[in-house]
Coordinates of C-alpha atoms (C1' of nucleotides) in Angstrom, one line a residue:
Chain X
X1 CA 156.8 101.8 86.5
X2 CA 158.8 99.5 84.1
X3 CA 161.1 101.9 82.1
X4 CA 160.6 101.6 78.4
X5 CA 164.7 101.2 77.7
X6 CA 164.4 98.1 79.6
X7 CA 162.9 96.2 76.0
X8 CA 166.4 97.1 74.8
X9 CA 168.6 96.6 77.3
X10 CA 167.4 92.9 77.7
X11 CA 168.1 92.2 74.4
X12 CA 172.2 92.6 74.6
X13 CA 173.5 91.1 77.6
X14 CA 176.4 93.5 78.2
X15 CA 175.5 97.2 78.2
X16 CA 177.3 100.1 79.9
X17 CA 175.9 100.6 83.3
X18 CA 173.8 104.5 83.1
X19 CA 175.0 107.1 85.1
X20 CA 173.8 107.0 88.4
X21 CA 170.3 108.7 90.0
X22 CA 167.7 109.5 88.5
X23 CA 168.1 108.6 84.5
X24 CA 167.3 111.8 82.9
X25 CA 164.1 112.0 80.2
X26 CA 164.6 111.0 76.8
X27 CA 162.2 112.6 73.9
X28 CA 160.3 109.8 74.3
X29 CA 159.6 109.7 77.7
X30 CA 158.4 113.6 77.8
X31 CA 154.9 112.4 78.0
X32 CA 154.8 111.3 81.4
X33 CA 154.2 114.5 83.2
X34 CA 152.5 116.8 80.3
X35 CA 149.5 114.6 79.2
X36 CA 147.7 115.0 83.0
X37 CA 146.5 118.7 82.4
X38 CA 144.7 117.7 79.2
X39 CA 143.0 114.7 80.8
X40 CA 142.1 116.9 83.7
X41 CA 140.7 119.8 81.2
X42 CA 139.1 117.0 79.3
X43 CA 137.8 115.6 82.8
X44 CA 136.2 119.0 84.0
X45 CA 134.7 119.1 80.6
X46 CA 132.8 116.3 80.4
X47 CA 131.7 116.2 84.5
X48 CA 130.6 119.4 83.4
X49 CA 128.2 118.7 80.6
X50 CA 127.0 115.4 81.1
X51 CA 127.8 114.5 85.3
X52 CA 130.6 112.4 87.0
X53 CA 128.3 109.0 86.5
X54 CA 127.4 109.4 83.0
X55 CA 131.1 110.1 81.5
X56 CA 133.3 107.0 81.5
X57 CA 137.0 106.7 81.7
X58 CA 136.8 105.6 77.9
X59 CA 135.1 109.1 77.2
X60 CA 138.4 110.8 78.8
X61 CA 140.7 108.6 77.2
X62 CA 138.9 109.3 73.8
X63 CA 138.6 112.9 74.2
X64 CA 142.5 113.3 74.6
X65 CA 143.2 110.4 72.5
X66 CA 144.6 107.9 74.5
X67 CA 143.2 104.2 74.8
X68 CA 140.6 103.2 77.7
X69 CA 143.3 101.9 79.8
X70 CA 145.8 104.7 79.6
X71 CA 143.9 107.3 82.4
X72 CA 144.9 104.8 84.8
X73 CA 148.6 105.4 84.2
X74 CA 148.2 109.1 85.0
X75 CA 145.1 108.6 88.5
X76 CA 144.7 105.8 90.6
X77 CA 141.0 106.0 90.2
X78 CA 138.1 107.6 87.9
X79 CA 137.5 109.4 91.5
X80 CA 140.7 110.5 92.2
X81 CA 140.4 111.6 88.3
X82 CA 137.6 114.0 90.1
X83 CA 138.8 115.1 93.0
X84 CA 141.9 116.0 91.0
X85 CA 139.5 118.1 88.7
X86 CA 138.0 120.1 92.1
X87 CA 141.2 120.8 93.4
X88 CA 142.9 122.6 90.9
X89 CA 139.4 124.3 90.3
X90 CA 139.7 125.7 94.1
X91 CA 143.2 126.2 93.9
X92 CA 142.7 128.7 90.3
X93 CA 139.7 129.9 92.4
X94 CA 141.6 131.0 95.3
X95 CA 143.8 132.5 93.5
X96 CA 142.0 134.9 91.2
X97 CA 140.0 136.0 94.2
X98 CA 143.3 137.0 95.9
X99 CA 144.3 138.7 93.1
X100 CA 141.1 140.8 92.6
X101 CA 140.5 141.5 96.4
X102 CA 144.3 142.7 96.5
X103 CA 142.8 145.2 93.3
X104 CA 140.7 147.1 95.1
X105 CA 141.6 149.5 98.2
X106 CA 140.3 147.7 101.4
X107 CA 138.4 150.4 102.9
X108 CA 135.0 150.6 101.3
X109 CA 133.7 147.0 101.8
X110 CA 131.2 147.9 99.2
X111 CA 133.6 147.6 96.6
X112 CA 135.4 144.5 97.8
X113 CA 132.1 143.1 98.4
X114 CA 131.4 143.5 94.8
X115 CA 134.9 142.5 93.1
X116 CA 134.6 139.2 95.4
X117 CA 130.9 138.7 93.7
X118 CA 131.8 139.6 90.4
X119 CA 135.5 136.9 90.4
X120 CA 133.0 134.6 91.9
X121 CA 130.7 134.6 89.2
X122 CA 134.2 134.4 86.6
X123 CA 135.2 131.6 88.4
X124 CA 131.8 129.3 87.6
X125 CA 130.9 131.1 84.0
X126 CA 134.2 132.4 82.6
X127 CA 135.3 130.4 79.3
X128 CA 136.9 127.3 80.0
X129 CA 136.3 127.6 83.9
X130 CA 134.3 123.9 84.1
X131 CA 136.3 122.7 87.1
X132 CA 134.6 124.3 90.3
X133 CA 131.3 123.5 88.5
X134 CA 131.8 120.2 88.7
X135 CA 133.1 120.8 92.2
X136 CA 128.8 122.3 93.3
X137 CA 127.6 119.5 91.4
X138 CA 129.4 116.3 92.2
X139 CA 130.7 116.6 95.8
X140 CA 129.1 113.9 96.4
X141 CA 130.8 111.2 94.3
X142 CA 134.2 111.9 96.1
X143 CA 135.4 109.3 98.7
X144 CA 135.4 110.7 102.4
X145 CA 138.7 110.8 102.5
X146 CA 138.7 112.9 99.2
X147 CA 136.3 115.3 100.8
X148 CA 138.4 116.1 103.7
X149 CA 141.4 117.2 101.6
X150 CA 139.3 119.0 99.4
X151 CA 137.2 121.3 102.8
X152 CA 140.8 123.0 103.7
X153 CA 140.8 124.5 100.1
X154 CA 136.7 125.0 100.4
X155 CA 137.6 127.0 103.5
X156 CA 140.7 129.1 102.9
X157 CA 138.2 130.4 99.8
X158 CA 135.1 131.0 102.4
X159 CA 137.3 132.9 104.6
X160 CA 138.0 135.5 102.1
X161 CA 134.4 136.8 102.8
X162 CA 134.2 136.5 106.1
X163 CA 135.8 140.0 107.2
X164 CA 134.1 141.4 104.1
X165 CA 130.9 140.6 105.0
X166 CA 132.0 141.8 109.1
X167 CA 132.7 145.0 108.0
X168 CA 129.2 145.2 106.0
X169 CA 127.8 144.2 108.8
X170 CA 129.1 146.5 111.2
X171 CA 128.7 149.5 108.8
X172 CA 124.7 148.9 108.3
X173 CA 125.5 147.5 104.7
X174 CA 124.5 143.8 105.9
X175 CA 121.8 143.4 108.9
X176 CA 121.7 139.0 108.4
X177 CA 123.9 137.4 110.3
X178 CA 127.0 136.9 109.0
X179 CA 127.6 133.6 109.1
X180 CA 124.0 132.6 107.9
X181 CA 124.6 135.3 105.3
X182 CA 127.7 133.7 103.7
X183 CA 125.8 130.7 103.3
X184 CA 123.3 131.7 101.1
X185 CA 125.0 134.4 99.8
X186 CA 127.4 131.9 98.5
X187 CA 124.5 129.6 97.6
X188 CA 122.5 132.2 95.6
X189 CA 125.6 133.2 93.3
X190 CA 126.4 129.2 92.7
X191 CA 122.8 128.4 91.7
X192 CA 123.2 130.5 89.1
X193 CA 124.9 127.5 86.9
X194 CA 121.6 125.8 87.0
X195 CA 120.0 128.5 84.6
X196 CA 122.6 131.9 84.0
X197 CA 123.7 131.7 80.0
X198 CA 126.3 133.7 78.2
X199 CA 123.8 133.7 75.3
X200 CA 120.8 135.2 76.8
X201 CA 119.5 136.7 79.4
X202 CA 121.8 139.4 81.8
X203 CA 125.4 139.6 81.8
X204 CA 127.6 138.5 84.7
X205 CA 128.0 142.6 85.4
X206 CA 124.1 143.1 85.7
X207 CA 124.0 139.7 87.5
X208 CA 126.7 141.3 90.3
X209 CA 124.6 144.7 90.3
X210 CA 121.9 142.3 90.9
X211 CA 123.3 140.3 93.6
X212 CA 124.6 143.8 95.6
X213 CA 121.1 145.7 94.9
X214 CA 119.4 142.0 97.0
X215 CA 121.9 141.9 99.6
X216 CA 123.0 145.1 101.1
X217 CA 121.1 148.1 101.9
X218 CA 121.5 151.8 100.9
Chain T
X1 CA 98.9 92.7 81.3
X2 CA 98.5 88.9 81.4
X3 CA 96.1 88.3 84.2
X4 CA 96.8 86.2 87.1
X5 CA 93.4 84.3 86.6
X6 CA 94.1 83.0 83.4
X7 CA 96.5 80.3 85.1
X8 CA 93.8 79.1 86.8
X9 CA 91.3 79.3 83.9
X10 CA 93.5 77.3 81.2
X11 CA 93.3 74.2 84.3
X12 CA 89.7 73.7 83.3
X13 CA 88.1 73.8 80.0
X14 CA 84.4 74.8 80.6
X15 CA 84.5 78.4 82.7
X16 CA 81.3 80.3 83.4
X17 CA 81.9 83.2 81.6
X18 CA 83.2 86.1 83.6
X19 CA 80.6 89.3 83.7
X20 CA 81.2 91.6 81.1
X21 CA 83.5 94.8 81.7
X22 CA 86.4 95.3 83.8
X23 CA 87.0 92.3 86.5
X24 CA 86.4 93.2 90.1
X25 CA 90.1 93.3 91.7
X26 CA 90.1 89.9 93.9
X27 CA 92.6 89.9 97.4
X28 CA 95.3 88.4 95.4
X29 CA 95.0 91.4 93.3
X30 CA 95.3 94.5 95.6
X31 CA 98.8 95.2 95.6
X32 CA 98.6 96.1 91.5
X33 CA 98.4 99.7 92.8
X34 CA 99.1 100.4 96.1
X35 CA 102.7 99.5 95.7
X36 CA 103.4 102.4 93.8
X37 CA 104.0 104.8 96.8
X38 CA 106.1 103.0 98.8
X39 CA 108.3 102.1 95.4
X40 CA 108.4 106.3 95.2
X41 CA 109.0 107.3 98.5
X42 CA 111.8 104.7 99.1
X43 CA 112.9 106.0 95.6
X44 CA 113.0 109.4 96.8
X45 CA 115.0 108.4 99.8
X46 CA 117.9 106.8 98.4
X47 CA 117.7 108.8 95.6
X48 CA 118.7 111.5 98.2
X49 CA 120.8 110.0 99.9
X50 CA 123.2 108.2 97.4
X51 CA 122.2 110.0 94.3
X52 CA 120.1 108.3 91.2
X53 CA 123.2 106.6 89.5
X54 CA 124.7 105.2 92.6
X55 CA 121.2 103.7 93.4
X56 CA 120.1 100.8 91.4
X57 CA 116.9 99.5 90.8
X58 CA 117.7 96.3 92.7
X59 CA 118.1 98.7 95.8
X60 CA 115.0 100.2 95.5
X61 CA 113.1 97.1 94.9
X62 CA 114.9 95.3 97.8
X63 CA 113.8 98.5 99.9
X64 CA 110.7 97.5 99.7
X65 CA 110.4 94.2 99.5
X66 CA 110.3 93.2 95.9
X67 CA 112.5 91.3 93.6
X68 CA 114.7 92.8 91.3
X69 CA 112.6 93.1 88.2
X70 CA 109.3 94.0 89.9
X71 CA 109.6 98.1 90.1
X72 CA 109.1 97.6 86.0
X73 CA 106.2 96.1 86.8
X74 CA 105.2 99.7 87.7
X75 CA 107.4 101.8 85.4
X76 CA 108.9 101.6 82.7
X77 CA 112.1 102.6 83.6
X78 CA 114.6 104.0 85.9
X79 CA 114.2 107.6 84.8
X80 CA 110.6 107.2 84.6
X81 CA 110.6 106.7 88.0
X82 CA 112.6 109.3 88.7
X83 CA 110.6 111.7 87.3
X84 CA 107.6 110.0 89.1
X85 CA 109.2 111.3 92.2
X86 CA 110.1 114.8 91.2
X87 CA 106.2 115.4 89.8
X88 CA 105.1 114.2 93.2
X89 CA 107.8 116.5 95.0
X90 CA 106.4 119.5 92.9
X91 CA 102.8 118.5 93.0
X92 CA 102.8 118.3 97.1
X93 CA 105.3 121.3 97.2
X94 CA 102.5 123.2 95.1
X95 CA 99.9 122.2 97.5
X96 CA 101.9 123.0 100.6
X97 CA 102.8 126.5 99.3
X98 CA 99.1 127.4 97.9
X99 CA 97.7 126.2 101.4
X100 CA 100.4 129.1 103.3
X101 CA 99.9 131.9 100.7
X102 CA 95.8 131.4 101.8
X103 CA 96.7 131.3 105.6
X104 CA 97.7 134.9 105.7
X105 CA 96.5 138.3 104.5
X106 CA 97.7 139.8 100.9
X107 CA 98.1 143.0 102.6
X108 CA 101.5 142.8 104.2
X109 CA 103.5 141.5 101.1
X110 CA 106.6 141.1 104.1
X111 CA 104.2 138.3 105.5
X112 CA 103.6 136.6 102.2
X113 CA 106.9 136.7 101.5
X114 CA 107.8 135.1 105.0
X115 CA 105.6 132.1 104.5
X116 CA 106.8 131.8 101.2
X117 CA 110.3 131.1 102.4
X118 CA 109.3 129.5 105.6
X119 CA 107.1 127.1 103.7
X120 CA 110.7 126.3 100.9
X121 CA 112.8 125.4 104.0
X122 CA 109.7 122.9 105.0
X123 CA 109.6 121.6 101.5
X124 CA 113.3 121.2 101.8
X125 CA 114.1 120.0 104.8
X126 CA 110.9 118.8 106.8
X127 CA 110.4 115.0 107.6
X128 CA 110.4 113.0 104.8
X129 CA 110.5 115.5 101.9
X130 CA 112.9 114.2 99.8
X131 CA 111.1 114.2 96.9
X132 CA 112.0 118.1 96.0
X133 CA 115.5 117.7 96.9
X134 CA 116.0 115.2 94.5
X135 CA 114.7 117.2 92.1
X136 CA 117.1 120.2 92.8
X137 CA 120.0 117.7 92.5
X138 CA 119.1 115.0 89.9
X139 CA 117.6 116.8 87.0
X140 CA 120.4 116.0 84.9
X141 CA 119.3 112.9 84.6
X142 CA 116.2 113.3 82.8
X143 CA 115.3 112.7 79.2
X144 CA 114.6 116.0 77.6
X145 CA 110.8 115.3 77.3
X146 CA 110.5 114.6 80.7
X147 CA 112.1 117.8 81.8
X148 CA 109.9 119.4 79.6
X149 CA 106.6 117.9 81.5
X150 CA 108.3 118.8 84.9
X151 CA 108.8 122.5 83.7
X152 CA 105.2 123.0 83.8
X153 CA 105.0 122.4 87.3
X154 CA 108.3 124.4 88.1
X155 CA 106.6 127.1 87.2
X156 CA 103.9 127.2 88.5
X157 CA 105.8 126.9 91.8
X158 CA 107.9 129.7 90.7
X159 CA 105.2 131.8 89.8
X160 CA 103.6 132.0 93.1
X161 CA 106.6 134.3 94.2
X162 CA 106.5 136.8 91.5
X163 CA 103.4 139.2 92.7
X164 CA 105.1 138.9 96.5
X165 CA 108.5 140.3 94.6
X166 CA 106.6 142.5 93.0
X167 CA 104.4 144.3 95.8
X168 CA 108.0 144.3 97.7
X169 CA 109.8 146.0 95.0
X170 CA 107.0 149.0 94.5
X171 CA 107.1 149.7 98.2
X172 CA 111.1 149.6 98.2
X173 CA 111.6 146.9 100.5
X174 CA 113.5 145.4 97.8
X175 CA 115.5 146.9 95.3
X176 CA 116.6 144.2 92.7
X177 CA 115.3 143.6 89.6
X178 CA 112.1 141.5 90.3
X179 CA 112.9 138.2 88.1
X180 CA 117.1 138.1 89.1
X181 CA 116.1 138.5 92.2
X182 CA 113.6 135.3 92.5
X183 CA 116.2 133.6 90.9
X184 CA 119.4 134.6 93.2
X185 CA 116.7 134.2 96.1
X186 CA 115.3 131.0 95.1
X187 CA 118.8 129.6 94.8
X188 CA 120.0 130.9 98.0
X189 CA 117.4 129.0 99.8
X190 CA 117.3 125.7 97.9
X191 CA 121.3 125.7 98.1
X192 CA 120.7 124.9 101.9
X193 CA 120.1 121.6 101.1
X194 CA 123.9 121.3 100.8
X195 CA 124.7 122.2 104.6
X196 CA 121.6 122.9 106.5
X197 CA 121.7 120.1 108.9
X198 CA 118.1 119.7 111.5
X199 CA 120.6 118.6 114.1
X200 CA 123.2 121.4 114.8
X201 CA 123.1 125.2 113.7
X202 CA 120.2 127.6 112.9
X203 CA 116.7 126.2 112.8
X204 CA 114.4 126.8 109.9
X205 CA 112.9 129.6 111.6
X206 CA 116.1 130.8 112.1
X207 CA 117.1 130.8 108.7
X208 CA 113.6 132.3 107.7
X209 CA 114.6 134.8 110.0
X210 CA 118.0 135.4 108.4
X211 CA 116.5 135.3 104.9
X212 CA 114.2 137.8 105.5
X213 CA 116.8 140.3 106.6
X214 CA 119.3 139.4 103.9
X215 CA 117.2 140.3 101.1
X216 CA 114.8 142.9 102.1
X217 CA 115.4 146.7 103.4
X218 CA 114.2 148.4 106.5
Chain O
dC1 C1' 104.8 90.6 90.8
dC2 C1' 108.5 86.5 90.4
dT3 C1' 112.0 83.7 87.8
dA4 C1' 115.6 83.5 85.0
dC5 C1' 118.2 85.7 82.1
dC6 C1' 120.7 88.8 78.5
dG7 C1' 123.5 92.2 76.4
dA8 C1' 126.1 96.0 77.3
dT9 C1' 129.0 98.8 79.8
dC10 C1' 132.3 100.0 83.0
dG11 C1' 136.3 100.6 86.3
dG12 C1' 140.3 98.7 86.7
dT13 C1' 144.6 95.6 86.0
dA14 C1' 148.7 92.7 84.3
dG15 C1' 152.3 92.8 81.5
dG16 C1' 155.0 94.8 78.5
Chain Q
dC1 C1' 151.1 104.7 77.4
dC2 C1' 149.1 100.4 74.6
dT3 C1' 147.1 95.6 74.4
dA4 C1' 144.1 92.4 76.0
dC5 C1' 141.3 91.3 79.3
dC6 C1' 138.4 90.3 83.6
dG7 C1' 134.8 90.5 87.1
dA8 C1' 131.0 92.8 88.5
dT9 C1' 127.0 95.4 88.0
dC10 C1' 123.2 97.1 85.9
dG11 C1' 118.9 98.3 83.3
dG12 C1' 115.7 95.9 81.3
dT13 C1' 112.8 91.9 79.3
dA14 C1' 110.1 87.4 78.3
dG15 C1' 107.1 84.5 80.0
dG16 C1' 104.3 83.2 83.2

DNA sequence: CCTACCGATCGGTAGG
DNA sequence: CCTACCGATCGGTAGG
């Protein structure tokens, strides 16, 4: 909160009063805003790979070189650190499955069915994409305050399937329930970051041929 | 290691010499063992419920009635413990699912498969079974040789579904590769742990039901 | 299994 | 965003 000119102002006594509102950034002030991103990429990555418990705010601060303290200039809390992380995971979530449902033509569910799969499997193994991840992994480490804010964005990404998996149902495509199906559905593609790899194994296409060949008929 | 006796032994020179071989186990002696399983299950229970690094081994000792440095008294340290209470999870899971593959005929692999499920949602969510759970969310946590003990018995739980998946797939009630689909199946059902709830929604027979439908054809 | 304790780590803060 | 620091907690141990 203190600004940094105030060092030099208190040294001379008289000094022209600034301009009024809101004092415009100097070069060295640019940090301010700029340096949250990289502690939240550095944040995901970490949550990621080792958990929420085992990373400490020193291991954040390190990792984007600032000093243990400096996190706290930037998040009120390591958990708000998180739940920071999670909602700009759903919100980059949400939107890359708008822009691949808006892709595809809405009349064969079939194929929206499998483009919402496919962005969905992007979304937790695409390069770089550690932030809803951490989101299946360490829900529980968020206040319950946290949580709430954080179910509105769970939900407007849910919805997306819900008329999908309605039109599958009413076309013969789905015969389970449709709520019931969402849920594990959704639960059988998340697993899949406790053992899919890049490296080995199927790709994320054969993984979504996969996942429509198990759930739909014909 | 020391034994309790010996306090009483140093009191006065001349003992009779104890019989040879291992000493009987006197009244003040009986709880050397027996502790054990109540230091798992109430383990497994807040380990569940609060996750393994929120819960400290002060809580679990205090659970039960100890003081703080007793549970090393029976391991030898906080992740050893942990993975005391996944093996056990496993071990009974193993048992459970052996026991229903044996109460119903091979013949109908749709029936196998049925108890297979119905049998995971018991291991999941029945009364007290929060040993498996645990497992499904705390196996970061491990040291790399103790994953590697517990991988045995994963399995072998595992393994159990394969000739079900297979007898399904050669009479096309399922159509999915056989090993992406355990694993996409597997998952769907273990994610439940994150919203089935005993108290409102579908009940496990329910979901069996739902299951069945979702993944199999006609 | 208890008592008494240690060393290390960690989230967070005051003040600049 | 750095410096310097605090209070609390925690896993684990020695010795009995």
């Amino acid at each position: 909160m203190t600004a940094p000119q105030r060092l030099i102002q208190t040294a001379t006594e008289a000094v022209p009063k600034r301009p009024r509102g809101r004092p415009r950034k100097t070069a060295d002030e640019r940090d301010d805003g700029n340096r949250r991103p990289a502690l939240l990429s550095a944040a995901a990555r970490l949550f990621r790979r080792q958990g929420f418990d085992a990373t400490s705010t020193r291991d954040i601060a390190a990792a984007v070189g600032m000093h243990s303290g400096s996190p706290f200039y930037h998040f009120k809390s390591k958990s708000a650190l998180l739940c920071a992380v999670m909602e700009e995971g759903m919100r980059s979530a949400i939107a890359r499955q708008a822009c691949a449902v808006q892709s595809v033509p809405p009349s064969p569910a079939l194929a929206q069915m499998r483009q919402l799969i496919r962005t969905h499997f992007d979304t937790l193994h695409g390069r770089g994409n550690d932030f809803v991840p951490v989101m299946l992994y360490e829900h529980r480490s968020l206040t319950d305050l946290q949580r709430v804010s954080l179910s509105k964005l769970q939900h407007e990404y849910e919805a997306a399937w819900t008329p999908v998996l309605e039109a599958l149902h009413a076309s013969g495509h789905l015969r389970a329930p449709v709520k019931l199906s969402r849920l594990l559905i959704l639960g059988a593609l998340s697993w899949s970051v406790q053992w899919f790899s890049a490296r080995k194994g199927a790709s994320l296409d054969e993984l979504t041929d996969a996942a429509m060949a198990l759930f739909l008929k014909e």
